[in-house]
CSV table of C-alpha atoms and ligand atoms in Angstrom, one decimal:
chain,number,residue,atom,x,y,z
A,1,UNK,CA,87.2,61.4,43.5
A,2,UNK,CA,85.4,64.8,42.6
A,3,UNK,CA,82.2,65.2,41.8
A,4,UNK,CA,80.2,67.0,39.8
A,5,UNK,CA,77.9,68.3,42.3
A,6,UNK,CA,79.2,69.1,45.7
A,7,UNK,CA,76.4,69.4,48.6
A,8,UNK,CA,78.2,72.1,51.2
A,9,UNK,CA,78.0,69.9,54.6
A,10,UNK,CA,77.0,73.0,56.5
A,11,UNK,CA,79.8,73.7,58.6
A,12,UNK,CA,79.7,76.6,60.2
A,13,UNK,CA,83.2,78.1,61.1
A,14,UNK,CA,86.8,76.8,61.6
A,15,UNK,CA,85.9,76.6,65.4
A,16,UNK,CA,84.2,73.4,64.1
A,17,UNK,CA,86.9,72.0,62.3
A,18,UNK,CA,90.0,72.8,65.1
A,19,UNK,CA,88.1,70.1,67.6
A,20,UNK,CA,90.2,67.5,64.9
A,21,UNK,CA,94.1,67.5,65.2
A,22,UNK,CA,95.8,70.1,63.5
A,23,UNK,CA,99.1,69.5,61.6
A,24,UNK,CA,101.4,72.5,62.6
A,25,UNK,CA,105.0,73.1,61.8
A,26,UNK,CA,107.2,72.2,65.2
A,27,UNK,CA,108.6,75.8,66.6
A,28,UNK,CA,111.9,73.7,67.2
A,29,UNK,CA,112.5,71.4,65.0
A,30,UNK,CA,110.4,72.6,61.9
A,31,UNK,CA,109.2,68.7,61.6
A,32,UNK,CA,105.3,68.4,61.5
A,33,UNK,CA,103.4,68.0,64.7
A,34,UNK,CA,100.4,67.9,66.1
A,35,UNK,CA,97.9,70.2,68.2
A,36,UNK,CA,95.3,67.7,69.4
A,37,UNK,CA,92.4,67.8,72.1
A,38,UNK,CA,94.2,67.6,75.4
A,39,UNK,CA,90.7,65.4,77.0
A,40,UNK,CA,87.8,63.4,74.9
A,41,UNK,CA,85.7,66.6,75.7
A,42,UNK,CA,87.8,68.7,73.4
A,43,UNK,CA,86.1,66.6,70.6
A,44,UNK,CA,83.1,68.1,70.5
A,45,UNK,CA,84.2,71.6,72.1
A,46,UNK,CA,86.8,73.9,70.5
A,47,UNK,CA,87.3,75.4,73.5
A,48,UNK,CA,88.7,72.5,75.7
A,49,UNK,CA,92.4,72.5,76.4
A,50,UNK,CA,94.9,71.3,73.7
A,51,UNK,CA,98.4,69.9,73.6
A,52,UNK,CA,101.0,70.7,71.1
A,53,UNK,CA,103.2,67.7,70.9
A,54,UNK,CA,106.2,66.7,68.5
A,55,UNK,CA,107.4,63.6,68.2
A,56,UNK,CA,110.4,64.0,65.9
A,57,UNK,CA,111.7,66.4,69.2
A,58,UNK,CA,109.5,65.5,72.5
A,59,UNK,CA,108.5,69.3,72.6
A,60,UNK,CA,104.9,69.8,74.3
A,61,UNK,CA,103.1,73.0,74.9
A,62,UNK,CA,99.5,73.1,76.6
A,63,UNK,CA,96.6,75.4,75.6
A,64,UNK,CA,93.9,76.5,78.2
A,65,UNK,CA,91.2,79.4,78.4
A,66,UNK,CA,91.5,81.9,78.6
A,67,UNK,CA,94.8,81.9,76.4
A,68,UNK,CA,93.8,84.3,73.3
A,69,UNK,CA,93.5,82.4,69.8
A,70,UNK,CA,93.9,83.6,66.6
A,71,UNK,CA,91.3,82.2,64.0
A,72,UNK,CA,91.3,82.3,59.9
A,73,UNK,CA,95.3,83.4,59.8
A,74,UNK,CA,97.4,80.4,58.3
A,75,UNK,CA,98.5,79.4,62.3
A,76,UNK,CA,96.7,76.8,64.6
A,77,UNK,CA,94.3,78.9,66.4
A,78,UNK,CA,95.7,77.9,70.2
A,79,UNK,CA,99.7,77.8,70.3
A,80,UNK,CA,99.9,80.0,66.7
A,81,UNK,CA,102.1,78.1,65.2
A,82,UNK,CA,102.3,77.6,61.5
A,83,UNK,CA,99.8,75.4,59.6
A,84,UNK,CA,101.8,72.3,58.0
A,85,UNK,CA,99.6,72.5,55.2
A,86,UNK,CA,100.6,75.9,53.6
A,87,UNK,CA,101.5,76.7,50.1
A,88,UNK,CA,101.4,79.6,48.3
A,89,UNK,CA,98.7,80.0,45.5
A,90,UNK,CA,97.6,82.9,43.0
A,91,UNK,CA,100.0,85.2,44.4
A,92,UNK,CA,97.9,84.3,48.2
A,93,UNK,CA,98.3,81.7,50.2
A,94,UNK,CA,96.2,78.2,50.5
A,95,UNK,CA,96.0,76.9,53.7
A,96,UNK,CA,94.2,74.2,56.3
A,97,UNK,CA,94.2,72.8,59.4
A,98,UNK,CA,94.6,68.7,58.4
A,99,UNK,CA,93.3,66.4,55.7
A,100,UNK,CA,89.8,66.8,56.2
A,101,UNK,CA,89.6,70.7,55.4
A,102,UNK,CA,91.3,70.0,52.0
A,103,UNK,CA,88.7,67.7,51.4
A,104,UNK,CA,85.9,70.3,51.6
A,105,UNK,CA,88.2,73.0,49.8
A,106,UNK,CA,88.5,70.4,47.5
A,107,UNK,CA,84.6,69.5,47.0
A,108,UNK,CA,83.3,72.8,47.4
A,109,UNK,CA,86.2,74.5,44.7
A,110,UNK,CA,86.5,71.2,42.6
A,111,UNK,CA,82.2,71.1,41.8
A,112,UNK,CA,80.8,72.3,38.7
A,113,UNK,CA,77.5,73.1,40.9
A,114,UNK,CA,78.1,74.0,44.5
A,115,UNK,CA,74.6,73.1,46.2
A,116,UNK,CA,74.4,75.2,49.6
A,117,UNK,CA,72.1,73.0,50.9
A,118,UNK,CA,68.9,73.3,53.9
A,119,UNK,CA,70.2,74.8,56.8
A,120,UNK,CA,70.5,77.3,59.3
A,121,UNK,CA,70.6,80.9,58.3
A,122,UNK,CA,74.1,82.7,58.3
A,123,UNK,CA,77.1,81.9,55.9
A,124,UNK,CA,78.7,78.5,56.4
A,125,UNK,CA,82.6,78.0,56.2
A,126,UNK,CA,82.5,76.9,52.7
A,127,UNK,CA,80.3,79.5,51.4
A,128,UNK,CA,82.6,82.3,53.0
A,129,UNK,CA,85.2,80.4,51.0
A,130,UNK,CA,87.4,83.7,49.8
A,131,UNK,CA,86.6,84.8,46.1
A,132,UNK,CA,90.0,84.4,44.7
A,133,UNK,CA,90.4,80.6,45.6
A,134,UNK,CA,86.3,80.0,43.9
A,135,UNK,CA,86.7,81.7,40.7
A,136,UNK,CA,86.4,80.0,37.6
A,137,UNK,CA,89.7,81.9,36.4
A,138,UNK,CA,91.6,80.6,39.7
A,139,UNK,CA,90.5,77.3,39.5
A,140,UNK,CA,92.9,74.5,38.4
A,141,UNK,CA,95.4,76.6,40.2
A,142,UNK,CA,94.0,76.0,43.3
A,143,UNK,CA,93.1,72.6,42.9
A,144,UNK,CA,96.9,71.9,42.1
A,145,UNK,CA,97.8,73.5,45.3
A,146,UNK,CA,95.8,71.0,47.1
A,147,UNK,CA,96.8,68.2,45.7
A,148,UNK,CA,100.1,69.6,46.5
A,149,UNK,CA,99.4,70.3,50.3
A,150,UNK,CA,98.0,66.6,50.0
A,151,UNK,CA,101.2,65.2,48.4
A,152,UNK,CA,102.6,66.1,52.0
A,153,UNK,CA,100.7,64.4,53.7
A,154,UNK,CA,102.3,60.7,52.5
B,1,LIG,ZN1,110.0,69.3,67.1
């Protein structure tokens, strides 16, 4: 359900939405897979360990620090592995890390009015939202390419 008005929920980076699971493409198999928080801790801290983990194969993988990462590239930003939810879009490419970051691309591009909301200074995730995926031109284009990346989610 979109609304007209979309309050931007003031997240500040991807580092905030990576402590969720993040649907990947298996390196093996090519099925979808997981990289979740390895501990409870890595729920509220990006930086915990993770664990890759494929359940159409049984292939695992486990991310610690100081292991480099790779942040807003269409990979998860621990193992690098291709994003599941990937499509390409306005000659680019649309991409997130699991259901809940198409929701916000989907408020914050879907809104008539995007409200940035009280906060702390600095740019938040949404309003670095790249140009080309916010303009009015690009619009329903985008919008169909996350309902898209949603359909694969069933
Ligand atoms: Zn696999």
């Amino acid at each position: 359900v979109r609304s007209v008005r979309y309050r931007d929920p003031l997240i500040r980076s991807l580092h905030t939405l990576a402590r969720d699971d993040i649907l990947v493409v298996c390196p093996r198999c090519a099925a979808g897979a997981v990289v979740a928080p390895l501990t409870p801790e890595g729920r509220t801290d990006c930086w915990q360990p993770r664990r890759f983990a494929c359940h159409a194969c049984g292939h695992t993988d486990t991310w610690e620090r100081p292991a480099a990462t790779a942040w807003g590239n269409p990979v998860d930003p621990y193992f690098r592995m291709p994003l599941w939810l990937r499509v390409p879009c306005c000659g680019r490419e649309l991409w997130a890390f699991h259901e809940k970051h198409l929701d916000l691309l989907d408020g914050w591009i879907g809104a008539k009015l995007r409200e940035r909301g009280d906060g702390p200074r600095g740019m938040t995730l949404l309003a670095r939202t790249p140009g080309w995926m916010t303009s009015a031109r690009n619009r329903q284009e985008v919008l169909r390419g996350l309902r898209r990346l949603r359909q694969t989610l069933r």
